[in-house]
Coordinates of C-alpha atoms and ligand atoms in Angstrom, one line a residue:
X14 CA -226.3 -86.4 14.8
X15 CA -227.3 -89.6 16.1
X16 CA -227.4 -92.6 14.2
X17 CA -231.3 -92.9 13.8
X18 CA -231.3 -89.6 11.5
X19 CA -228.9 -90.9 9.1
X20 CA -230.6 -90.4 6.2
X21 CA -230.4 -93.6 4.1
X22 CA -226.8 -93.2 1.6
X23 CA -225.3 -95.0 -1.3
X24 CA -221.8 -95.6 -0.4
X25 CA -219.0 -95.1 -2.9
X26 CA -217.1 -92.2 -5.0
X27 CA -219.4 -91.1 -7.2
X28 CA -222.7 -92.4 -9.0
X29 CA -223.1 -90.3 -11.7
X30 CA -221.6 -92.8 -14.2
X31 CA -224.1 -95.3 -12.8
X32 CA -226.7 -92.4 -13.7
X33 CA -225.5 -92.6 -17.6
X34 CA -226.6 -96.1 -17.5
X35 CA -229.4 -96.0 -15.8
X36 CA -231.4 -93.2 -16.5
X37 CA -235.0 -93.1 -15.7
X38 CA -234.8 -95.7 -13.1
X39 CA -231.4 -94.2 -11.4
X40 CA -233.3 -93.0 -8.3
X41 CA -236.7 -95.5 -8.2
X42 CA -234.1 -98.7 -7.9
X43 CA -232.3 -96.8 -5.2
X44 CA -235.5 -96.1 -3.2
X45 CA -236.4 -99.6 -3.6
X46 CA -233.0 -101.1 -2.7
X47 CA -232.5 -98.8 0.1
X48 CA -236.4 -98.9 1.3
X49 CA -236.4 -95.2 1.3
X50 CA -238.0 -92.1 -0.6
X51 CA -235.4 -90.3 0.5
X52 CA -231.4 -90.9 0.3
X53 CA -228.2 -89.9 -0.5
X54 CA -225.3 -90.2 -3.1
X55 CA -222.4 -88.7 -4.7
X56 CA -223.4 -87.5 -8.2
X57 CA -221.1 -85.1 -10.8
X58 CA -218.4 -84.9 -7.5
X59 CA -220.9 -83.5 -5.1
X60 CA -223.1 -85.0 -2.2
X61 CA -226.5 -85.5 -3.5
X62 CA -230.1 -86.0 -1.8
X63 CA -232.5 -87.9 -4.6
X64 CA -235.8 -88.0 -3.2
X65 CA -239.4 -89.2 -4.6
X66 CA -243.3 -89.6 -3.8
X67 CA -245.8 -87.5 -2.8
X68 CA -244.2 -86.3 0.6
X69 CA -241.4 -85.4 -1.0
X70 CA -242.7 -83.9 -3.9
X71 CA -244.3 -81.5 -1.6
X72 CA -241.5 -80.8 0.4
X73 CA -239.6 -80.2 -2.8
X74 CA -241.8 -77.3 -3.6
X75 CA -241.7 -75.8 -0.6
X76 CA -239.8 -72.6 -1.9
X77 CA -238.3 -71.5 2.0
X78 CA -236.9 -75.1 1.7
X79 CA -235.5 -75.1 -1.9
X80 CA -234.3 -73.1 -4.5
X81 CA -232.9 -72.9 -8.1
X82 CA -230.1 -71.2 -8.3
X83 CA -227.7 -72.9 -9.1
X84 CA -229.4 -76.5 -9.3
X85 CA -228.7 -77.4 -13.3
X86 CA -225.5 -78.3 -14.0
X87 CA -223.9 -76.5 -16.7
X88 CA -224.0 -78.3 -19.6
X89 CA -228.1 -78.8 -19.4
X90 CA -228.1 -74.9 -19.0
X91 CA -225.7 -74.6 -22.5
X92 CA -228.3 -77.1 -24.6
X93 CA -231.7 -77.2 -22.8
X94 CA -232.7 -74.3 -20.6
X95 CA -230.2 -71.1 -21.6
X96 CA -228.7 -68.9 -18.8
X97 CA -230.5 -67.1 -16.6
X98 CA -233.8 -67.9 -18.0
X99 CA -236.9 -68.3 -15.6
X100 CA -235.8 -71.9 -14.2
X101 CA -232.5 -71.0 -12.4
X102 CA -235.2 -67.7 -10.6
X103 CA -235.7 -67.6 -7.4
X104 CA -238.3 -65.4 -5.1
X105 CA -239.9 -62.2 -6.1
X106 CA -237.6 -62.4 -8.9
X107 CA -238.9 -65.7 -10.1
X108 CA -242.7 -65.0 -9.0
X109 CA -242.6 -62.0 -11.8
X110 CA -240.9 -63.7 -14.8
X111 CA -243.2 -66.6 -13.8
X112 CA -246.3 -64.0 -13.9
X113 CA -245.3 -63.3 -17.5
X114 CA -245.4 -66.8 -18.7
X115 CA -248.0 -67.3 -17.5
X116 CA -250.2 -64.1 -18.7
X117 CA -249.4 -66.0 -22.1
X118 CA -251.4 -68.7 -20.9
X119 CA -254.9 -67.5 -21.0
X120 CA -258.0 -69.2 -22.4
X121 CA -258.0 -67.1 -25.2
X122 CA -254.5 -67.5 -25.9
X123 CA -254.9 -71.8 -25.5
X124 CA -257.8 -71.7 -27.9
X125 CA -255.8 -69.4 -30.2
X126 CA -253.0 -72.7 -30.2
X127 CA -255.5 -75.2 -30.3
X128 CA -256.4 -74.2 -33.9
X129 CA -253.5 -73.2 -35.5
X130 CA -252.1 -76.7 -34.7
X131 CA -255.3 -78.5 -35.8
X132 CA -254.6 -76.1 -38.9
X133 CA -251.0 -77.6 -39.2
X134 CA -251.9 -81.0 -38.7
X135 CA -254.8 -80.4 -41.9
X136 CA -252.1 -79.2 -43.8
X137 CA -249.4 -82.1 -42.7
X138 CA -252.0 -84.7 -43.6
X139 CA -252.1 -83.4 -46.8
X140 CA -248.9 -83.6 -48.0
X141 CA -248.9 -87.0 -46.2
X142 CA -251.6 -88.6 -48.5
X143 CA -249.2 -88.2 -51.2
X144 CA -246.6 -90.0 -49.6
X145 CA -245.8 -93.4 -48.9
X146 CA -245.4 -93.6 -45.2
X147 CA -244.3 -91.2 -42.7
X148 CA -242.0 -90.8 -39.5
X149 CA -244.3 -89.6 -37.4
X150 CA -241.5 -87.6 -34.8
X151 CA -239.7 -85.8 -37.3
X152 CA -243.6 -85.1 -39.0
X153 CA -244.9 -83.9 -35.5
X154 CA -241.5 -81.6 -34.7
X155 CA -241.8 -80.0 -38.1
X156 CA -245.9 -79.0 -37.4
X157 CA -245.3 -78.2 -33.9
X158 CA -242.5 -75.6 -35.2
X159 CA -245.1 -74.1 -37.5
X160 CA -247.1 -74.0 -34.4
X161 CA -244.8 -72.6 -32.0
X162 CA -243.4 -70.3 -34.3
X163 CA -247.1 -68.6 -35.6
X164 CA -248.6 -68.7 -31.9
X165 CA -245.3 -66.8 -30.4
X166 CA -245.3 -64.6 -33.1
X167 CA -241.8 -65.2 -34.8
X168 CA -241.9 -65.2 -38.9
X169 CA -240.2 -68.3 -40.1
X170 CA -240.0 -69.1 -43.9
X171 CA -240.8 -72.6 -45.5
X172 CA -237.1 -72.9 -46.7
X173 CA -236.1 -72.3 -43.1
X174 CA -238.1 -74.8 -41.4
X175 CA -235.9 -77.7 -41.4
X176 CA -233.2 -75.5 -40.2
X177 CA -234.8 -74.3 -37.3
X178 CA -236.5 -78.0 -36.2
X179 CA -233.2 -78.9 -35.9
X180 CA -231.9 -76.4 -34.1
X181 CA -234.8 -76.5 -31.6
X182 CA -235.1 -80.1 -31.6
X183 CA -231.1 -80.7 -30.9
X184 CA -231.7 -78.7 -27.5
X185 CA -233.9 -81.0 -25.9
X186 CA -232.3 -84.5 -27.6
X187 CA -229.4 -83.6 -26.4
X188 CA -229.4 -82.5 -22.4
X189 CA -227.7 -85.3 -21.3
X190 CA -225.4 -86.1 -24.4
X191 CA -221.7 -86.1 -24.1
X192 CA -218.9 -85.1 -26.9
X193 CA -220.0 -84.4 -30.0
X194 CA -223.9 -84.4 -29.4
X195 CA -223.4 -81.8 -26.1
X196 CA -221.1 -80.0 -28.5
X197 CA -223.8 -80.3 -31.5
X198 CA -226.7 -79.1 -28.9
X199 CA -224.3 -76.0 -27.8
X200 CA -223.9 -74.9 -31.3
X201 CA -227.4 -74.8 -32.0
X202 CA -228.4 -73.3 -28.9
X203 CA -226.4 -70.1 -29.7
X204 CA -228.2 -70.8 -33.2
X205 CA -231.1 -70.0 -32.1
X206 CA -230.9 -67.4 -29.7
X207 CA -229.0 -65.1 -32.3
X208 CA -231.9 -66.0 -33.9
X209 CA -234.7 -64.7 -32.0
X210 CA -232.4 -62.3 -30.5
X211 CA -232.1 -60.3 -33.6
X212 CA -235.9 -60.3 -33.6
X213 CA -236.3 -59.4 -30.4
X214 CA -234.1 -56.2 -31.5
X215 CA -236.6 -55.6 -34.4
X216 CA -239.6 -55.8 -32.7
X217 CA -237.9 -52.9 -29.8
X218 CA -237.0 -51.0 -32.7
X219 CA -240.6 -51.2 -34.2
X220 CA -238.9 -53.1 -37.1
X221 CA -241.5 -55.9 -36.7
X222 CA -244.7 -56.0 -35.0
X223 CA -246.1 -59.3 -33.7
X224 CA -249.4 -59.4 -32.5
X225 CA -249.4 -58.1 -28.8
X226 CA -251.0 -60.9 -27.3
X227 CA -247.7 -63.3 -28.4
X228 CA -244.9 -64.5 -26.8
X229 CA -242.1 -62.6 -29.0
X230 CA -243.8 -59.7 -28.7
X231 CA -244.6 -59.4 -24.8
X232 CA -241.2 -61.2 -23.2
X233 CA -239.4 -58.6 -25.5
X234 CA -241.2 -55.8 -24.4
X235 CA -241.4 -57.5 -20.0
X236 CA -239.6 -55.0 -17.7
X237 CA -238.0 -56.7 -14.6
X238 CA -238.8 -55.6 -11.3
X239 CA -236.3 -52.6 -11.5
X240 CA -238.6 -51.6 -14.4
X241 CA -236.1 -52.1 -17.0
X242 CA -236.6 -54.5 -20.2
X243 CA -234.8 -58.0 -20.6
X244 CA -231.2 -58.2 -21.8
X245 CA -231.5 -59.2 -25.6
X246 CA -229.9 -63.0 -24.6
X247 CA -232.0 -63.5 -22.0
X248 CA -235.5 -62.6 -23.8
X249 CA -233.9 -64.6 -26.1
X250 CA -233.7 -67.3 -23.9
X251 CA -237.3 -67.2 -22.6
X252 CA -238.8 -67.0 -26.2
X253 CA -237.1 -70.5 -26.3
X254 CA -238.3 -71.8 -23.7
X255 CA -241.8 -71.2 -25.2
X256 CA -240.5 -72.7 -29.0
X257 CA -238.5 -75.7 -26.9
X258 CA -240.8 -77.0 -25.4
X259 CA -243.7 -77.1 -28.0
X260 CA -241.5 -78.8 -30.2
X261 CA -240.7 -81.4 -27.9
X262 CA -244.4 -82.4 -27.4
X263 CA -243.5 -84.9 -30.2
X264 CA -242.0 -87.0 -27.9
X265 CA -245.6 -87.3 -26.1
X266 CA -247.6 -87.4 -30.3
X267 CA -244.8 -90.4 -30.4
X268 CA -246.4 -91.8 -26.7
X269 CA -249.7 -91.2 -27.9
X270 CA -249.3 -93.1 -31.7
X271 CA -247.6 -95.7 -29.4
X272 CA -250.1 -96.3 -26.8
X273 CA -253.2 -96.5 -29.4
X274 CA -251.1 -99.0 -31.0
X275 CA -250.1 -100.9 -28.0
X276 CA -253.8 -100.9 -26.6
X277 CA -256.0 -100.9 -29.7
X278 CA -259.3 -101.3 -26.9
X279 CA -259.0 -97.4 -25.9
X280 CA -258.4 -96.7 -29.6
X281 CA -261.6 -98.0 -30.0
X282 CA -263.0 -96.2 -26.5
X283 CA -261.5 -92.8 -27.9
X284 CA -263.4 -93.2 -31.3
X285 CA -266.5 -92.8 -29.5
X286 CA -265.3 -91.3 -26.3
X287 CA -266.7 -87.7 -24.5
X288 CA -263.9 -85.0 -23.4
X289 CA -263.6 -86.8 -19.9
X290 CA -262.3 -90.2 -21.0
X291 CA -259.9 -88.4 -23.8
X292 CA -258.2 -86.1 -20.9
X293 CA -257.9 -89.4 -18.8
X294 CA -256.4 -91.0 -21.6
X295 CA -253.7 -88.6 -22.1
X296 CA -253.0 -88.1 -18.6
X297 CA -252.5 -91.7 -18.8
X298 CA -249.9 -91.3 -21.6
X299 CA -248.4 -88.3 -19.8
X300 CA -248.0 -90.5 -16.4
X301 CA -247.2 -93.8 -18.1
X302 CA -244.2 -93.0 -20.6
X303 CA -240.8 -91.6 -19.9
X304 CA -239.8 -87.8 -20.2
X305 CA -237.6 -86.3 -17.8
X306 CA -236.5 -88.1 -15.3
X307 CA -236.0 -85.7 -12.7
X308 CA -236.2 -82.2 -11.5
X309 CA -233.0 -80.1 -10.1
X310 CA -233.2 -77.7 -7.1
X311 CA -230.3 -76.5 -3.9
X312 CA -231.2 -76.6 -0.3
X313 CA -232.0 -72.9 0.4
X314 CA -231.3 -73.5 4.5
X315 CA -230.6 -76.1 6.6
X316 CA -233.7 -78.1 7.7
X317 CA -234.8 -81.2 9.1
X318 CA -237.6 -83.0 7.5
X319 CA -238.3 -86.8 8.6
X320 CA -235.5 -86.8 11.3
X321 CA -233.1 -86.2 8.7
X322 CA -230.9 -83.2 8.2
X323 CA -230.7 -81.1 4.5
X324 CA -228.0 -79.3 4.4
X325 CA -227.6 -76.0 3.3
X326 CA -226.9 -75.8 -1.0
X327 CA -227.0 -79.5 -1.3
X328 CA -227.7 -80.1 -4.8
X329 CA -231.7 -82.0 -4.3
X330 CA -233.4 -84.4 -6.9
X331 CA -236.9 -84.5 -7.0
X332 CA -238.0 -88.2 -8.9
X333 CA -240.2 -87.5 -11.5
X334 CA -240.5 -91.1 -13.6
X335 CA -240.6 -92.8 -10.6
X336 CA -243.0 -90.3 -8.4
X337 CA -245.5 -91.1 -11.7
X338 CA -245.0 -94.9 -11.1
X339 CA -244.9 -95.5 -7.5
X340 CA -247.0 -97.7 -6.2
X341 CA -248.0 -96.1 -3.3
X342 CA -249.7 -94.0 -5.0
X343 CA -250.8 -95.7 -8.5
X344 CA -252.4 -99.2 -8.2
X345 CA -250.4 -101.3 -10.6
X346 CA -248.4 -98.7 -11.7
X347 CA -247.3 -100.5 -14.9
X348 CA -250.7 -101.1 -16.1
X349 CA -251.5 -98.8 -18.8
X350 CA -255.4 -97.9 -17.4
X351 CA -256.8 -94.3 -18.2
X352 CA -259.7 -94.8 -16.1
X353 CA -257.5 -94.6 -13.4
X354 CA -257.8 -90.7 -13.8
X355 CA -261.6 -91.1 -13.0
X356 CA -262.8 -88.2 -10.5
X357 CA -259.3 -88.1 -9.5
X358 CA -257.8 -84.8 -10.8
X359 CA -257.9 -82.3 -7.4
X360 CA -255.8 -84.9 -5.9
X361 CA -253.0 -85.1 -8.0
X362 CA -250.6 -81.7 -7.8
X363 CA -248.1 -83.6 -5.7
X364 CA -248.4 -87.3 -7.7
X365 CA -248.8 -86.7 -11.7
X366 CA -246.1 -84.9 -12.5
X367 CA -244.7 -85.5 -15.7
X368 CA -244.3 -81.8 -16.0
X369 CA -243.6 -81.1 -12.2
X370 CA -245.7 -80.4 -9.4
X371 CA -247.3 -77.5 -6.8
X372 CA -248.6 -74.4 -8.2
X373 CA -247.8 -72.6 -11.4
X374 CA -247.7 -69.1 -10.0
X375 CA -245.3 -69.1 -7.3
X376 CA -243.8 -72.6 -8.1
X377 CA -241.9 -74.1 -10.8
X378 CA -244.1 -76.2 -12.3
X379 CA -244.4 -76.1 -16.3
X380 CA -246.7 -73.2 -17.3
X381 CA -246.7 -75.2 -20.9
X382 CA -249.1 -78.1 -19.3
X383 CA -252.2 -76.9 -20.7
X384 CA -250.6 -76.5 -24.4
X385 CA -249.0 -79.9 -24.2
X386 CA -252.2 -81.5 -22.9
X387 CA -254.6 -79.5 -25.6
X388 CA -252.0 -80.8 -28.5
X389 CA -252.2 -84.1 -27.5
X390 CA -256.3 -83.4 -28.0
X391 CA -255.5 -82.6 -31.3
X392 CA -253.4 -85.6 -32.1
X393 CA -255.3 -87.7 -30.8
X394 CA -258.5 -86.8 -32.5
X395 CA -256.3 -86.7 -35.5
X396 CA -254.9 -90.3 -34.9
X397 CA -258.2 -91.6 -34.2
X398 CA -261.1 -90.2 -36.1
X399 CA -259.5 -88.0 -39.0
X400 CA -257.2 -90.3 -40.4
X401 CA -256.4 -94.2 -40.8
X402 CA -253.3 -95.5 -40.9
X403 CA -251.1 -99.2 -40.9
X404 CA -248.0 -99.3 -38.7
X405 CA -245.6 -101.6 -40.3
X406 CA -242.9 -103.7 -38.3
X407 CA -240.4 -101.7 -36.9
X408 CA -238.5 -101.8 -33.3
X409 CA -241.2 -99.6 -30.8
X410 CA -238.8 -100.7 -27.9
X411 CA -238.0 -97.7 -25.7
X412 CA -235.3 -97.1 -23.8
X413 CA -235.4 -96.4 -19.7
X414 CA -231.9 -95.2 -19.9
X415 CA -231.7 -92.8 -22.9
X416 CA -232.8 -89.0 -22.5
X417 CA -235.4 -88.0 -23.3
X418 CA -236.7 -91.2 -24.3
X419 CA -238.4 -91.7 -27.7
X420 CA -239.3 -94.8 -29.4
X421 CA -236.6 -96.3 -31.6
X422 CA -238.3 -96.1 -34.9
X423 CA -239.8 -92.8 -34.2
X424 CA -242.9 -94.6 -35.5
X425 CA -243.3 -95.2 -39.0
X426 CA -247.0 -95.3 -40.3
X427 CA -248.1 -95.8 -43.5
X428 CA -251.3 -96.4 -45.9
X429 CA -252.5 -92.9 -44.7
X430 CA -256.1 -92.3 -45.6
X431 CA -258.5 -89.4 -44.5
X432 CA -261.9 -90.9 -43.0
Ligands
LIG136 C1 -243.4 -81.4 -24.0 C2 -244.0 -81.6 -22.8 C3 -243.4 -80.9 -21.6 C4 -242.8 -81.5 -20.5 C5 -242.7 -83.0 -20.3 C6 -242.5 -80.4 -19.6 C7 -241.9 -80.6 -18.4 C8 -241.4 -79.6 -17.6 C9 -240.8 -79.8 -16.3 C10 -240.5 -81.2 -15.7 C11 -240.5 -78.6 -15.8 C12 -239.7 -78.3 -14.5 C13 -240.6 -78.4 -13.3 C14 -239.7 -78.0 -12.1 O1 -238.6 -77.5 -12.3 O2 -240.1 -78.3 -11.0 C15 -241.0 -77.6 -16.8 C16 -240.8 -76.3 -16.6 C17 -241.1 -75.4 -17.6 N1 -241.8 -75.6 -18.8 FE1 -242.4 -77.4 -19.4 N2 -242.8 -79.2 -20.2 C18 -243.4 -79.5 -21.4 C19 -244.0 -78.6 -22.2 C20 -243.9 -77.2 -22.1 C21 -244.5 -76.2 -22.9 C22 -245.4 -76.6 -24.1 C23 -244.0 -75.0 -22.5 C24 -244.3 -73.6 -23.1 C25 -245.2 -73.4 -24.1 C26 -243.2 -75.2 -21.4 C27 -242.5 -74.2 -20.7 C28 -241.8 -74.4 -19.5 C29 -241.2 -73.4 -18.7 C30 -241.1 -71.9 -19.1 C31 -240.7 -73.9 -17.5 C32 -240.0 -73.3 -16.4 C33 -241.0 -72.9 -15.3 C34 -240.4 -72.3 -14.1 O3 -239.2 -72.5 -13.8 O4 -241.1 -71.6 -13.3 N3 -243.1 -76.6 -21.1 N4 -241.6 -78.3 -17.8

C-alpha cells in the first residue's frame, strides 16, 4: 500500500478510554482534527474505522460492504439490544425478521398508537393537575409504558407499572455504564425477557390472546425462514425491542419540553402552526439534540472506497451526532432553525439520521421512526395547546459525554393548567 492510501489514523494503544470521556463528540473532533470523514483508531483492543457524513453514511449501508454480526460489543447486547435479536441479522436472514417489524408498522397500526398515547397523556394530565409539579422524564417513561405495553398487546397491571419502567428504562440508561449500572442494566434485562417470555408461552399455548394485529401476538407466532417459530428468548428479545424503544422516546418529550423552553418564538409558531411546520420542528429536535452517538457494523470483505483499504471484520463506526451536525451538510449546524427542513425531506436518507439511515426494508435503519416522530406530535400538541405550564429554575445543561444524554433535571414543570 502506498503511502497516499493511508487512511488518516489516531496513533496510540487504545482510545476507548478517551471514548468514555468524550462521548458524542469522540469521532466529530477526530474528523476535524485529522481533516477527514474517515480514519482510524484503536478502540476496546481492536483496530477501528470511525467514519461520518453523507458519503460515508451511504457507504455504511451498503450491505455487500458491511455487516452486523458481530459489530456490538457485548455488554450493549447484555443491557440494550438482547442476543440475537434483529440488529446483530444479516442477509435474507435479516431482510425477513426486518419484514416482520416492519408489517407492525402500518398506517393502521400508527394511527392505532397515535391515540392510545394521546389517551395516556389525557389521563397523565389528570393526575398532574392535582399535583404540584412534575418531572416530566420519569412522567413521559411511565405513559409511554402504558403505551407500549397496550399497543404490543402485553397486559401489565397498575401496581406493576413502576416495576416494569424501570426495568425497561434501565436498558437503554445504561448501554454504556460500567460496574454497578452495567450490572444493574443486566439484571433487568433478564427481568424482562422472563417477563415477556412467559407470555410469549401463553399466548403459543392459547393461554392469552392479544389482538392479532400486535406485536406480542405476531413476533410470538413469526416462523423463520426454515419455517419454524422463534426461540422463546429470542421473541422475547424482539418484543423488547418494540417496548425499549417506545419508552426511550422520553428522552426526545425531554428535547422537545426543552427546545420550546429554550426557543419560546417556535412555541409561539407551533400554537398556530399547520402539520408541515410541526414535522419540521421535530425533525429539528430529532437532528439537533443528542441520542446515540453512533452506529456499529464489521467489514463484510475487503474493499477499497476513497483510495483507502477496509479490511475484512474491522469493527466500523458510522457517526451519527456528528453526521446530524456537520456542516457540510447543515448550514450553521448549531442553530436551532426548523425551517431548515423546508421542502427538504427526499434529500435526507443519508444526512438526518438520528435513528439511522438508507432504507427500512433491507437496511438497518429504525423501523420505530414513524412512532417516535407521531409521539412527539402528540407531546407537542400537548406541550403547546392542551396545557400550560411554569418551568422553575433548575440545571437544563446537557451533557455531550454521558449516554444517552438527557437533561440533568429531567425537566421539572409546574403550575399545570388545562387550556
Ligand atoms: C426513541 C427514539 C429512537 C431512536 C433515537 C432510535 C434509534 C435507532 C438507531 C440509531 C437504530 C440503529 C440503526 C442502525 O443500526 O443503522 C435503530 C434501530 C432499531 N430501532 Fe430504533 N430508535 C428509536 C425508536 C424506536 C422505536 C419507537 C422502535 C419500535 C417501536 C424502534 C425499534 C428499532 C429496531 C427494532 C431497530 C433494529 C432495526 C434493524 O436492525 O434492522 N426504535 N433505532
Amino acid at each position: 500500500m502506498s503511502e497516499l492510501n493511508k487512511m488518516p489514523r489516531e496513533e496510540g494503544m487504545d482510545h476507548s478510554v478517551s471514548l468514555l470521556r468524550e462521548g458524542y463528540m469522540f469521532i466529530p473532533n477526530r474528523r476535524q482534527s485529522l481533516q477527514s470523514d474517515v480514519f482510524e483508531t484503536r478502540l476496546l483492543g481492536q483496530k477501528a474505522i470511525c467514519m461520518g457524513g453523507k458519503e460515508a453514511a451511504e457507504i455504511f449501508y451498503d450491505h455487500d460492504k458491511f455487516k452486523r454480526a458481530g459489530a456490538a460489543p457485548k455488554r450493549v447486547q447484555q443491557t440494550l439490544f438482547g442476543e440475537k435479536g434483529v440488529q446483530s441479522l444479516d442477509g435474507k436472514v435479516h431482510l425477513h425478521r426486518k419484514n416482520m417489524f416492519m408489517s407492525l408498522m402500518s398506517e393502521v397500526a400508527i394511527k392505532r398508537f397515535v391515540e392510545m398515547n394521546r389517551d395516556e397523556w389525557k389521563k397523565a394530565v389528570d393526575t398532574w393537575l392535582g399535583m404540584d409539579d412534575v418531572i416530566l422524564y420519569e412522567e413521559a417513561k411511565k405513559l409511554l409504558c402504558k403505551t407500549a405495553c397496550k399497543w404490543a398487546g402485553v397486559p401489565l397491571s397498575s401496581e406493576g407499572l413502576d416495576n416494569r419502567v424501570g426495568e425497561l428504562a434501565s436498558l437503554f440508561e445504561s448501554p454504556s455504564a460500567i460496574g454497578p449500572e452495567h450490572w444493574k442494566g443486566r439484571h433487568n434485562r433478564n427481568q424482562a425477557e422472563k417477563w415477556i417470555g412467559e407470555l410469549v408461552e401463553q399466548v403459543r399455548e392459547g393461554e392469552i390472546l392479544p389482538d392479532e394485529q400486535a406485536a406480542l401476538y405476531v413476533i410470538s407466532m413469526h416462523k423463520d425462514l426454515e419455517g419454524k417459530l422463534l426461540n422463546t428468548e429470542v421473541a422475547a428479545v424482539e418484543v423488547i425491542n418494540i417496548l425499549r424503544p417506545i419508552v426511550a422516546i422520553a428522552i426526545y418529550i425531554n428535547f422537545t419540553a426543552l427546545a420550546l423552553h429554550q426557543f419560546p418564538e417556535q412555541k409561539e409558531k407551533l400554537a398556530s402552526a399547520d402539520d408541515e411546520f410541526m414535522q419540521m420542528f421535530i425533525q429539528e429536535v430529532r437532528r439537533f439534540y443528542p441520542f446515540f452517538p453512533f452506529a456499529a457494523a464489521r467489514v463484510k470483505e475487503d474493499f477499497e472506497w476513497k483510495d483507502y483499504t477496509f479490511k475484512k471484520e474491522t469493527l466500523t463506526l458510522l457517526d451519527l451526532y456528528g453526521t446530524n451536525h456537520d456542516p457540510g451538510l447543515w448550514d450553521n449546524p448549531s442553530v436551532f432553525n426548523p425551517e431548515r427542513f423546508k421542502e427538504q425531506e427526499d434529500s435526507l436518507k443519508f444526512s438526518l439520521i438520528p435513528q439511522g439511515g438508507g432504507s427500512y426494508h433491507d437496511g438497518h435503519r429504525c423501523p420505530g421512526e414513524w412512532i417516535t416522530i407521531e409521539a412527539m406530535k402528540v407531546c407537542v400538541d400537548f406541550l403547546v395547546n392542551r396545557i400550560s405550564y411554569q418551568i422553575p429554575d433548575q440545571d437544563l445543561s446537557y451533557s455531550l459525554v454521558s449516554i444517552p444524554s438527557i437533561p440533568k433535571s429531567q425537566i421539572k414543570i409546574e403550575r399545570i393548567k388545562r387550556k
